[in-house]
N, CA, C and O atoms as a DFTB+ gen file, in Angstrom:
572 C
 N C O
     1  1     -72.757       7.347      30.530
     2  2     -72.835       9.158      30.604
     3  2     -74.150       9.443      31.126
     4  3     -75.157       8.783      31.384
     5  1     -73.775      10.723      31.196
     6  2     -75.066      11.572      31.612
     7  2     -74.703      12.821      31.118
     8  3     -73.578      13.203      30.796
     9  1     -76.293      13.724      31.073
    10  2     -75.977      14.993      30.271
    11  2     -75.230      16.197      30.782
    12  3     -74.895      16.910      29.836
    13  1     -74.956      16.540      31.630
    14  2     -73.621      16.968      32.332
    15  2     -72.517      16.719      31.103
    16  3     -72.361      17.486      30.153
    17  1     -71.865      15.610      31.306
    18  2     -71.042      14.867      30.702
    19  2     -71.010      15.416      28.941
    20  3     -70.042      15.895      28.349
    21  1     -71.855      15.257      28.610
    22  2     -72.177      15.303      27.087
    23  2     -72.351      16.468      26.609
    24  3     -71.954      16.771      25.484
    25  1     -73.121      17.481      27.594
    26  2     -72.968      18.709      27.465
    27  2     -71.788      19.678      28.069
    28  3     -72.002      20.883      28.197
    29  1     -70.865      19.245      28.338
    30  2     -69.297      20.010      28.824
    31  2     -68.190      19.382      27.619
    32  3     -66.980      19.476      27.826
    33  1     -68.740      18.713      26.306
    34  2     -67.703      18.344      25.495
    35  2     -67.722      19.740      24.670
    36  3     -68.804      20.279      24.438
    37  1     -66.666      20.238      24.291
    38  2     -66.801      21.332      23.767
    39  2     -67.023      20.809      21.983
    40  3     -67.621      21.647      21.308
    41  1     -66.725      19.935      21.479
    42  2     -67.280      19.746      20.240
    43  2     -68.900      19.652      20.248
    44  3     -69.411      20.225      19.287
    45  1     -69.735      19.084      21.082
    46  2     -70.903      19.582      21.335
    47  2     -71.633      20.314      21.512
    48  3     -72.752      20.320      20.999
    49  1     -71.100      21.306      22.455
    50  2     -71.340      22.827      22.527
    51  2     -71.385      23.540      20.895
    52  3     -72.344      24.101      20.364
    53  1     -70.153      23.325      20.391
    54  2     -70.142      23.631      18.827
    55  2     -70.700      23.590      17.963
    56  3     -70.638      24.380      17.021
    57  1     -71.702      22.223      18.121
    58  2     -72.303      21.770      17.152
    59  2     -73.836      22.016      17.668
    60  3     -74.766      21.547      17.011
    61  1     -74.043      22.667      18.709
    62  2     -75.244      23.253      19.449
    63  2     -75.880      22.148      20.009
    64  3     -76.896      22.546      20.579
    65  1     -75.713      20.610      20.136
    66  2     -76.686      20.093      20.876
    67  2     -76.834      20.555      22.287
    68  3     -77.698      19.991      22.959
    69  1     -76.099      21.523      22.849
    70  2     -76.515      21.734      24.317
    71  2     -77.738      23.141      24.048
    72  3     -78.154      23.664      25.082
    73  1     -78.204      23.635      22.855
    74  2     -78.819      24.616      22.883
    75  2     -80.575      24.299      23.474
    76  3     -81.243      24.304      22.440
    77  1     -81.232      24.119      24.316
    78  2     -82.151      23.434      24.410
    79  2     -83.434      24.030      24.019
    80  3     -84.597      23.703      24.256
    81  1     -82.869      25.061      23.308
    82  2     -84.229      25.457      22.541
    83  2     -84.549      24.618      21.234
    84  3     -85.709      24.651      20.825
    85  1     -83.569      23.839      20.523
    86  2     -83.583      23.162      19.892
    87  2     -83.441      21.630      19.771
    88  3     -83.567      20.806      18.865
    89  1     -83.055      21.603      21.362
    90  2     -82.877      19.804      21.843
    91  2     -82.844      20.239      23.432
    92  3     -81.941      20.565      24.203
    93  1     -84.396      20.072      23.553
    94  2     -84.465      19.933      25.177
    95  2     -83.784      18.843      25.727
    96  3     -83.586      17.733      25.233
    97  1     -83.307      19.488      27.273
    98  2     -82.431      18.509      27.846
    99  2     -82.816      16.917      28.107
   100  3     -82.010      16.013      28.325
   101  1     -84.381      16.804      28.020
   102  2     -85.086      15.590      28.425
   103  2     -84.662      14.843      26.903
   104  3     -83.960      13.864      27.157
   105  1     -84.803      14.952      25.894
   106  2     -84.654      14.556      24.860
   107  2     -83.353      13.804      24.680
   108  3     -83.081      12.606      24.606
   109  1     -82.504      15.136      24.625
   110  2     -81.324      14.307      24.492
   111  2     -81.012      13.659      25.497
   112  3     -80.062      13.011      25.057
   113  1     -81.181      13.240      26.987
   114  2     -81.445      12.664      28.006
   115  2     -81.548      10.996      27.648
   116  3     -80.811      10.057      27.946
   117  1     -82.830      11.081      26.857
   118  2     -83.469       9.973      26.402
   119  2     -82.486       9.216      25.274
   120  3     -82.220       8.016      25.335
   121  1     -82.089       9.945      24.436
   122  2     -81.346       9.395      23.210
   123  2     -80.207       8.672      24.208
   124  3     -79.992       7.460      24.235
   125  1     -79.450       9.795      25.110
   126  2     -78.248       8.972      25.661
   127  2     -78.077       7.708      26.270
   128  3     -77.196       6.849      26.226
   129  1     -79.788       7.899      27.186
   130  2     -79.952       6.728      27.553
   131  2     -79.945       4.956      26.451
   132  3     -79.262       3.967      26.715
   133  1     -80.840       5.098      25.378
   134  2     -80.655       4.589      24.943
   135  2     -79.703       4.186      24.050
   136  3     -79.744       2.989      23.766
   137  1     -78.822       4.877      23.506
   138  2     -77.585       4.725      23.176
   139  2     -76.740       4.062      24.212
   140  3     -76.326       2.910      24.082
   141  1     -76.538       4.683      25.058
   142  2     -76.034       3.894      26.448
   143  2     -76.005       2.676      26.226
   144  3     -75.046       1.925      26.046
   145  1     -77.461       2.427      26.247
   146  2     -78.016       0.884      26.636
   147  2     -77.678       0.000      25.317
   148  3     -77.809      -1.206      25.521
   149  1     -77.373       0.267      24.331
   150  2     -77.273      -0.280      23.295
   151  2     -75.848      -0.546      22.904
   152  3     -75.571      -1.250      21.933
   153  1     -74.618       0.229      23.947
   154  2     -73.425      -0.576      23.787
   155  2     -72.765      -0.531      25.392
   156  3     -72.248       0.413      25.990
   157  1     -73.002      -1.922      25.814
   158  2     -72.552      -2.167      26.626
   159  2     -71.354      -2.233      26.977
   160  3     -70.575      -2.859      26.259
   161  1     -70.852      -1.545      28.286
   162  2     -69.887      -1.133      28.473
   163  2     -68.547      -2.183      28.145
   164  3     -67.426      -1.901      27.720
   165  1     -69.281      -3.801      28.609
   166  2     -68.336      -4.965      28.435
   167  2     -67.569      -5.152      27.249
   168  3     -66.569      -5.838      27.036
   169  1     -68.404      -4.218      26.347
   170  2     -67.989      -5.300      24.790
   171  2     -66.561      -3.899      24.289
   172  3     -65.977      -3.924      23.206
   173  1     -66.270      -2.694      25.541
   174  2     -65.223      -1.628      24.827
   175  2     -64.173      -1.665      25.563
   176  3     -64.046      -1.467      26.772
   177  1     -63.056      -2.062      24.371
   178  2     -61.688      -1.931      24.827
   179  2     -61.110      -0.830      26.220
   180  3     -61.380       0.369      26.297
   181  1     -60.498      -1.405      26.952
   182  2     -60.018      -0.341      28.204
   183  2     -58.384      -0.512      27.943
   184  3     -57.626      -0.610      28.908
   185  1     -57.920      -0.540      26.655
   186  2     -56.271      -0.399      26.508
   187  2     -55.534       1.071      26.792
   188  3     -54.374       1.302      27.132
   189  1     -56.851       2.146      26.473
   190  2     -56.346       3.445      26.398
   191  2     -56.700       4.329      27.713
   192  3     -57.852       4.465      28.124
   193  1     -55.253       5.065      28.478
   194  2     -55.631       4.782      29.703
   195  2     -56.112       6.638      29.788
   196  3     -56.581       7.356      30.671
   197  1     -55.866       6.755      28.959
   198  2     -56.340       8.637      28.705
   199  2     -57.458       8.938      28.192
   200  3     -57.878      10.087      28.054
   201  1     -58.074       7.833      27.844
   202  2     -59.830       8.403      27.294
   203  2     -60.874       6.906      27.544
   204  3     -60.545       5.721      27.606
   205  1     -61.940       7.429      27.624
   206  2     -63.145       6.442      27.882
   207  2     -63.652       6.104      26.777
   208  3     -64.726       6.655      26.533
   209  1     -63.088       5.064      25.660
   210  2     -63.748       4.847      24.463
   211  2     -65.352       4.531      24.223
   212  3     -66.080       4.720      23.248
   213  1     -65.512       4.151      25.105
   214  2     -67.418       3.973      25.295
   215  2     -67.965       5.286      25.291
   216  3     -68.945       5.458      24.567
   217  1     -67.526       6.265      25.963
   218  2     -68.351       7.087      26.233
   219  2     -68.202       8.266      24.855
   220  3     -69.134       9.006      24.542
   221  1     -66.954       8.259      24.192
   222  2     -67.098       8.894      23.426
   223  2     -67.464       8.238      22.160
   224  3     -67.307       8.801      21.077
   225  1     -67.855       7.286      22.261
   226  2     -68.981       6.289      21.151
   227  2     -70.309       6.747      21.457
   228  3     -71.249       6.838      20.667
   229  1     -70.294       7.053      22.797
   230  2     -72.008       7.185      23.401
   231  2     -72.023       8.679      22.506
   232  3     -72.934       8.846      21.695
   233  1     -71.212       9.503      22.652
   234  2     -71.198      10.874      22.884
   235  2     -71.533      10.936      21.257
   236  3     -72.385      11.731      20.862
   237  1     -70.800      10.030      20.290
   238  2     -70.782      10.285      18.533
   239  2     -72.054       9.726      17.941
   240  3     -72.466      10.117      16.849
   241  1     -72.720       8.744      18.713
   242  2     -74.040       8.005      18.469
   243  2     -75.189       8.857      18.878
   244  3     -76.191       8.870      18.164
   245  1     -75.129       9.608      20.021
   246  2     -76.412      10.281      20.284
   247  2     -76.315      11.507      19.718
   248  3     -77.317      12.222      19.732
   249  1     -74.667      12.146      18.903
   250  2     -75.024      13.327      18.390
   251  2     -75.761      12.586      16.595
   252  3     -76.776      12.983      16.024
   253  1     -74.952      11.639      16.205
   254  2     -75.522      11.160      14.935
   255  2     -76.954      11.088      15.397
   256  3     -77.771      11.724      14.731
   257  1     -77.387      10.390      16.465
   258  2     -79.303      10.238      16.012
   259  2     -80.236      11.542      16.464
   260  3     -81.430      11.827      16.375
   261  1     -79.193      12.098      16.930
   262  2     -79.910      13.855      17.261
   263  2     -80.028      14.665      15.973
   264  3     -80.882      15.527      15.767
   265  1     -78.924      14.226      15.010
   266  2     -78.938      14.960      13.685
   267  2     -80.243      14.250      12.655
   268  3     -81.096      14.874      12.023
   269  1     -80.026      12.552      12.758
   270  2     -80.868      12.021      11.815
   271  2     -82.544      12.652      12.686
   272  3     -83.498      13.114      12.060
   273  1     -82.500      12.537      13.739
   274  2     -83.746      13.146      14.212
   275  2     -84.628      14.352      13.569
   276  3     -85.806      14.482      13.234
   277  1     -83.457      15.172      13.566
   278  2     -83.564      16.816      12.972
   279  2     -83.842      16.498      11.727
   280  3     -84.948      16.783      11.266
   281  1     -83.105      16.000      11.143
   282  2     -83.379      15.696       9.527
   283  2     -84.659      14.944       9.177
   284  3     -85.301      15.073       8.135
   285  1     -84.892      14.259      10.051
   286  2     -86.374      13.583       9.792
   287  2     -87.381      14.616      10.212
   288  3     -88.556      14.615       9.847
   289  1     -86.970      15.266      10.800
   290  2     -88.192      16.391      11.077
   291  2     -89.206      16.245      12.448
   292  3     -90.266      16.829      12.673
   293  1     -88.417      15.163      13.339
   294  2     -89.052      14.707      14.381
   295  2     -88.678      15.783      15.451
   296  3     -89.491      16.159      16.295
   297  1     -87.494      16.219      15.373
   298  2     -87.086      17.193      16.279
   299  2     -87.316      18.598      15.282
   300  3     -86.909      18.670      14.123
   301  1     -88.002      19.604      15.951
   302  2     -87.891      20.586      14.900
   303  2     -86.776      21.718      15.630
   304  3     -86.751      22.223      16.753
   305  1     -85.871      21.852      14.418
   306  2     -84.391      22.625      14.908
   307  2     -83.756      23.372      13.907
   308  3     -83.798      22.911      12.766
   309  1     -83.238      24.322      14.083
   310  2     -82.574      25.317      12.874
   311  2     -81.364      24.492      12.684
   312  3     -80.643      24.710      11.710
   313  1     -81.134      23.736      13.376
   314  2     -79.514      22.878      13.773
   315  2     -79.411      21.917      12.573
   316  3     -80.224      21.002      12.706
   317  1     -78.775      21.832      11.590
   318  2     -78.653      20.536      10.829
   319  2     -77.151      20.437      10.646
   320  3     -76.638      20.199       9.553
   321  1     -76.218      20.704      12.184
   322  2     -74.532      20.429      11.748
   323  2     -74.878      18.594      11.590
   324  3     -75.741      17.799      11.960
   325  1     -73.673      18.586      10.849
   326  2     -73.046      17.356      11.175
   327  2     -73.388      16.337       9.228
   328  3     -72.570      15.801       8.480
   329  1     -74.769      16.482       9.109
   330  2     -75.233      15.760       7.618
   331  2     -74.087      16.183       6.796
   332  3     -73.592      17.292       6.597
   333  1     -73.751      14.807       6.302
   334  2     -73.385      14.562       4.899
   335  2     -74.340      14.931       3.964
   336  3     -75.455      14.411       3.996
   337  1     -73.951      16.018       2.884
   338  2     -75.480      15.832       2.022
   339  2     -75.170      14.536       1.175
   340  3     -74.005      14.149       1.076
   341  1     -76.321      13.794       0.499
   342  2     -76.545      13.084      -0.252
   343  2     -75.913      11.698      -0.052
   344  3     -74.715      11.713       0.229
   345  1     -76.528      10.478      -0.152
   346  2     -75.502       9.739      -0.255
   347  2     -76.353       8.293      -1.740
   348  3     -77.445       7.958      -2.201
   349  1     -75.038       7.998      -1.845
   350  2     -75.205       7.378      -3.073
   351  2     -76.034       6.189      -3.593
   352  3     -75.711       5.005      -3.690
   353  1     -76.953       6.687      -3.838
   354  2     -77.783       5.243      -4.581
   355  2     -77.644       4.965      -5.798
   356  3     -78.324       3.944      -5.908
   357  1     -77.132       5.234      -6.987
   358  2     -76.651       4.764      -8.104
   359  2     -75.529       5.331      -8.429
   360  3     -75.059       6.375      -7.976
   361  1     -74.916       4.325      -9.571
   362  2     -73.791       5.046     -10.043
   363  2     -74.066       4.611     -11.722
   364  3     -74.490       3.502     -12.049
   365  1     -73.829       5.406     -12.421
   366  2     -73.846       5.340     -14.284
   367  2     -72.915       5.354     -14.956
   368  3     -72.030       5.859     -14.265
   369  1     -72.424       5.046     -16.165
   370  2     -71.399       5.116     -17.155
   371  2     -71.687       4.728     -17.990
   372  3     -72.175       3.600     -18.054
   373  1     -71.479       5.628     -19.169
   374  2     -71.586       5.138     -20.576
   375  2     -70.337       5.794     -21.250
   376  3     -69.573       6.678     -20.863
   377  1     -70.399       5.048     -22.398
   378  2     -69.002       5.202     -23.948
   379  2     -69.937       5.024     -24.648
   380  3     -70.634       4.041     -24.397
   381  1     -70.325       5.953     -25.849
   382  2     -70.672       6.186     -26.722
   383  2     -72.229       5.909     -26.830
   384  3     -73.107       6.661     -26.408
   385  1     -72.438       4.528     -27.558
   386  2     -73.945       4.066     -27.404
   387  2     -74.214       3.184     -26.279
   388  3     -75.381       2.800     -26.210
   389  1     -73.448       2.789     -25.419
   390  2     -73.294       1.577     -24.545
   391  2     -73.494       2.312     -22.722
   392  3     -73.406       3.536     -22.621
   393  1     -73.668       1.737     -21.846
   394  2     -74.048       2.912     -20.826
   395  2     -74.326       1.302     -19.692
   396  3     -74.714       0.188     -20.044
   397  1     -74.007       1.716     -18.546
   398  2     -73.939       0.633     -17.557
   399  2     -74.548       1.279     -16.633
   400  3     -74.584       2.498     -16.803
   401  1     -75.135       0.794     -15.535
   402  2     -75.851       1.493     -14.026
   403  2     -76.091       0.424     -13.397
   404  3     -76.719      -0.567     -13.769
   405  1     -75.387       0.718     -12.069
   406  2     -75.896       0.256     -10.851
   407  2     -76.590       0.773      -9.785
   408  3     -76.187       1.789      -9.220
   409  1     -77.752       0.100      -9.385
   410  2     -78.860       1.206      -8.543
   411  2     -78.838       0.121      -7.467
   412  3     -78.745      -1.083      -7.707
   413  1     -78.942       0.725      -6.149
   414  2     -78.825       0.072      -4.652
   415  2     -80.675      -0.298      -4.792
   416  3     -81.448       0.602      -5.120
   417  1     -81.093      -1.499      -4.539
   418  2     -81.878      -2.085      -4.338
   419  2     -82.673      -1.354      -3.233
   420  3     -82.076      -0.524      -2.547
   421  1     -84.689      -1.747      -2.899
   422  2     -84.612      -0.950      -2.228
   423  2     -84.853      -2.203      -0.935
   424  3     -85.545      -2.107       0.079
   425  1     -84.149      -3.171      -1.328
   426  2     -84.152      -3.968       0.098
   427  2     -82.993      -4.070       0.844
   428  3     -82.755      -4.728       1.856
   429  1     -82.133      -3.128       0.025
   430  2     -80.671      -3.091       0.722
   431  2     -80.666      -1.646       1.448
   432  3     -79.549      -1.183       1.678
   433  1     -81.637      -0.988       1.780
   434  2     -81.889       0.023       2.715
   435  2     -82.569      -0.379       3.743
   436  3     -82.906       0.508       4.528
   437  1     -82.952      -1.719       4.040
   438  2     -83.752      -2.287       4.738
   439  2     -82.936      -3.031       5.814
   440  3     -81.764      -3.258       5.510
   441  1     -83.438      -3.521       7.235
   442  2     -82.165      -3.905       7.952
   443  2     -82.225      -3.482       9.365
   444  3     -82.930      -2.592       9.839
   445  1     -81.270      -4.355      10.048
   446  2     -81.246      -3.962      11.211
   447  2     -79.569      -3.991      11.752
   448  3     -78.592      -4.565      11.271
   449  1     -79.735      -3.004      13.107
   450  2     -78.414      -3.062      13.165
   451  2     -77.561      -1.588      12.921
   452  3     -78.094      -0.479      12.927
   453  1     -76.103      -1.860      12.707
   454  2     -75.639      -0.783      11.819
   455  2     -75.663      -0.273      10.463
   456  3     -75.168       0.797      10.107
   457  1     -76.247      -1.073       9.760
   458  2     -76.318      -1.079       8.428
   459  2     -77.412      -0.057       8.238
   460  3     -77.256       0.883       7.458
   461  1     -78.702      -0.254       9.057
   462  2     -79.897       0.772       9.328
   463  2     -79.598       1.948       9.745
   464  3     -80.261       2.966       9.546
   465  1     -78.427       1.844      10.438
   466  2     -78.439       2.759      11.660
   467  2     -77.376       3.980      11.062
   468  3     -77.123       5.060      11.596
   469  1     -76.843       3.423       9.765
   470  2     -75.972       4.599       9.049
   471  2     -76.310       4.531       7.917
   472  3     -75.412       4.393       7.087
   473  1     -77.865       4.609       7.401
   474  2     -78.583       4.983       6.240
   475  2     -78.526       6.534       5.754
   476  3     -78.571       7.043       4.634
   477  1     -78.351       7.336       7.699
   478  2     -78.305       8.534       6.506
   479  2     -76.621       9.179       7.672
   480  3     -76.274       9.433       8.826
   481  1     -76.197       9.137       6.421
   482  2     -74.532       9.533       6.591
   483  2     -74.561      11.086       7.510
   484  3     -75.141      12.132       7.217
   485  1     -73.609      10.724       8.828
   486  2     -73.672      12.288       9.035
   487  2     -71.945      12.090       9.878
   488  3     -71.423      11.064      10.315
   489  1     -71.480      13.369       9.855
   490  2     -70.134      13.425      10.368
   491  2     -69.776      12.492      11.855
   492  3     -68.791      11.793      12.093
   493  1     -70.955      12.784      12.693
   494  2     -70.616      11.559      13.829
   495  2     -70.624      10.401      13.552
   496  3     -69.987       9.555      14.181
   497  1     -71.374      10.161      12.528
   498  2     -71.758       8.455      12.203
   499  2     -70.376       8.198      11.814
   500  3     -69.771       7.264      12.341
   501  1     -69.826       8.934      10.945
   502  2     -68.454       8.606      10.261
   503  2     -67.161       8.582      11.563
   504  3     -66.108       7.980      11.356
   505  1     -67.389       9.218      12.707
   506  2     -66.315       9.510      13.800
   507  2     -66.633       7.938      14.541
   508  3     -65.755       7.219      15.019
   509  1     -67.940       7.655      14.505
   510  2     -68.217       6.414      15.295
   511  2     -67.914       5.089      14.734
   512  3     -67.719       4.098      15.438
   513  1     -67.864       5.099      12.951
   514  2     -67.713       4.103      12.448
   515  2     -65.873       3.780      12.407
   516  3     -65.280       2.702      12.374
   517  1     -65.250       5.431      12.430
   518  2     -63.678       4.905      12.937
   519  2     -63.203       4.875      13.984
   520  3     -62.040       5.186      14.242
   521  1     -64.224       4.405      14.928
   522  2     -63.655       3.809      16.003
   523  2     -63.715       1.976      15.931
   524  3     -62.912       1.136      16.338
   525  1     -64.914       1.858      15.292
   526  2     -64.968       0.596      14.658
   527  2     -64.152      -0.248      14.210
   528  3     -63.735      -1.312      14.669
   529  1     -63.823       0.675      12.652
   530  2     -62.829      -0.043      11.856
   531  2     -61.027       0.378      12.614
   532  3     -60.071      -0.340      12.317
   533  1     -60.883       1.454      13.450
   534  2     -59.633       1.451      14.133
   535  2     -59.666       0.011      15.495
   536  3     -59.022       0.261      16.514
   537  1     -60.195      -0.989      15.446
   538  2     -60.284      -1.609      16.220
   539  2     -60.274      -1.521      17.992
   540  3     -60.047      -2.422      18.799
   541  1     -60.561      -0.291      18.192
   542  2     -60.829       0.364      19.622
   543  2     -61.771      -0.480      20.457
   544  3     -61.880      -0.251      21.662
   545  1     -62.647      -1.718      19.698
   546  2     -63.867      -2.143      20.186
   547  2     -63.344      -3.572      20.623
   548  3     -62.611      -4.122      19.802
   549  1     -63.626      -4.282      21.849
   550  2     -63.110      -5.458      22.137
   551  2     -64.124      -6.363      21.713
   552  3     -65.117      -6.084      22.385
   553  1     -64.384      -7.318      20.929
   554  2     -64.978      -8.023      20.204
   555  2     -65.319      -9.363      20.913
   556  3     -64.256      -9.983      20.895
   557  1     -66.277     -10.140      21.539
   558  2     -66.195     -10.865      22.441
   559  2     -67.945     -11.333      22.834
   560  3     -68.951     -10.764      22.409
   561  1     -67.883     -12.543      23.773
   562  2     -69.089     -12.382      24.337
   563  2     -69.784     -12.045      26.009
   564  3     -69.326     -12.676      26.961
   565  1     -70.584     -11.305      26.163
   566  2     -70.793     -10.731      27.624
   567  2     -71.693     -11.575      28.524
   568  3     -72.800     -11.761      28.019
   569  1     -71.516     -12.127      29.707
   570  2     -72.684     -12.793      30.238
   571  2     -73.436     -12.031      30.990
   572  3     -74.460     -12.485      31.501
């Protein structure tokens, strides 16, 4: 996928990712390039003739990463569209003098792959995960 394809999507436009004052084209092109490399074409199902699932995945993951970069302060932008507020890090319950609580250990937030990618929940990440959970991705080995 290229920048013009990304920038032509009405949802991407509505989210503000084509505002070059907030998201310079060179930055967006770099993120698209990294994401496209991360999602090899040979791993994506081709059963749907009306859409390109890999292209959708690249759009969603690019938007996710741009949102995370903005939230982290790496990209200075007024746009924070797509952030899902908060992340459950602990759960507590009590009854009378008895209480029980569970908290995520610091080790639970480390790691590689999809776990670390999704540590900052965004709307875009939810769309991307929805594609994976709907089995729209072909699983297998590539050469």
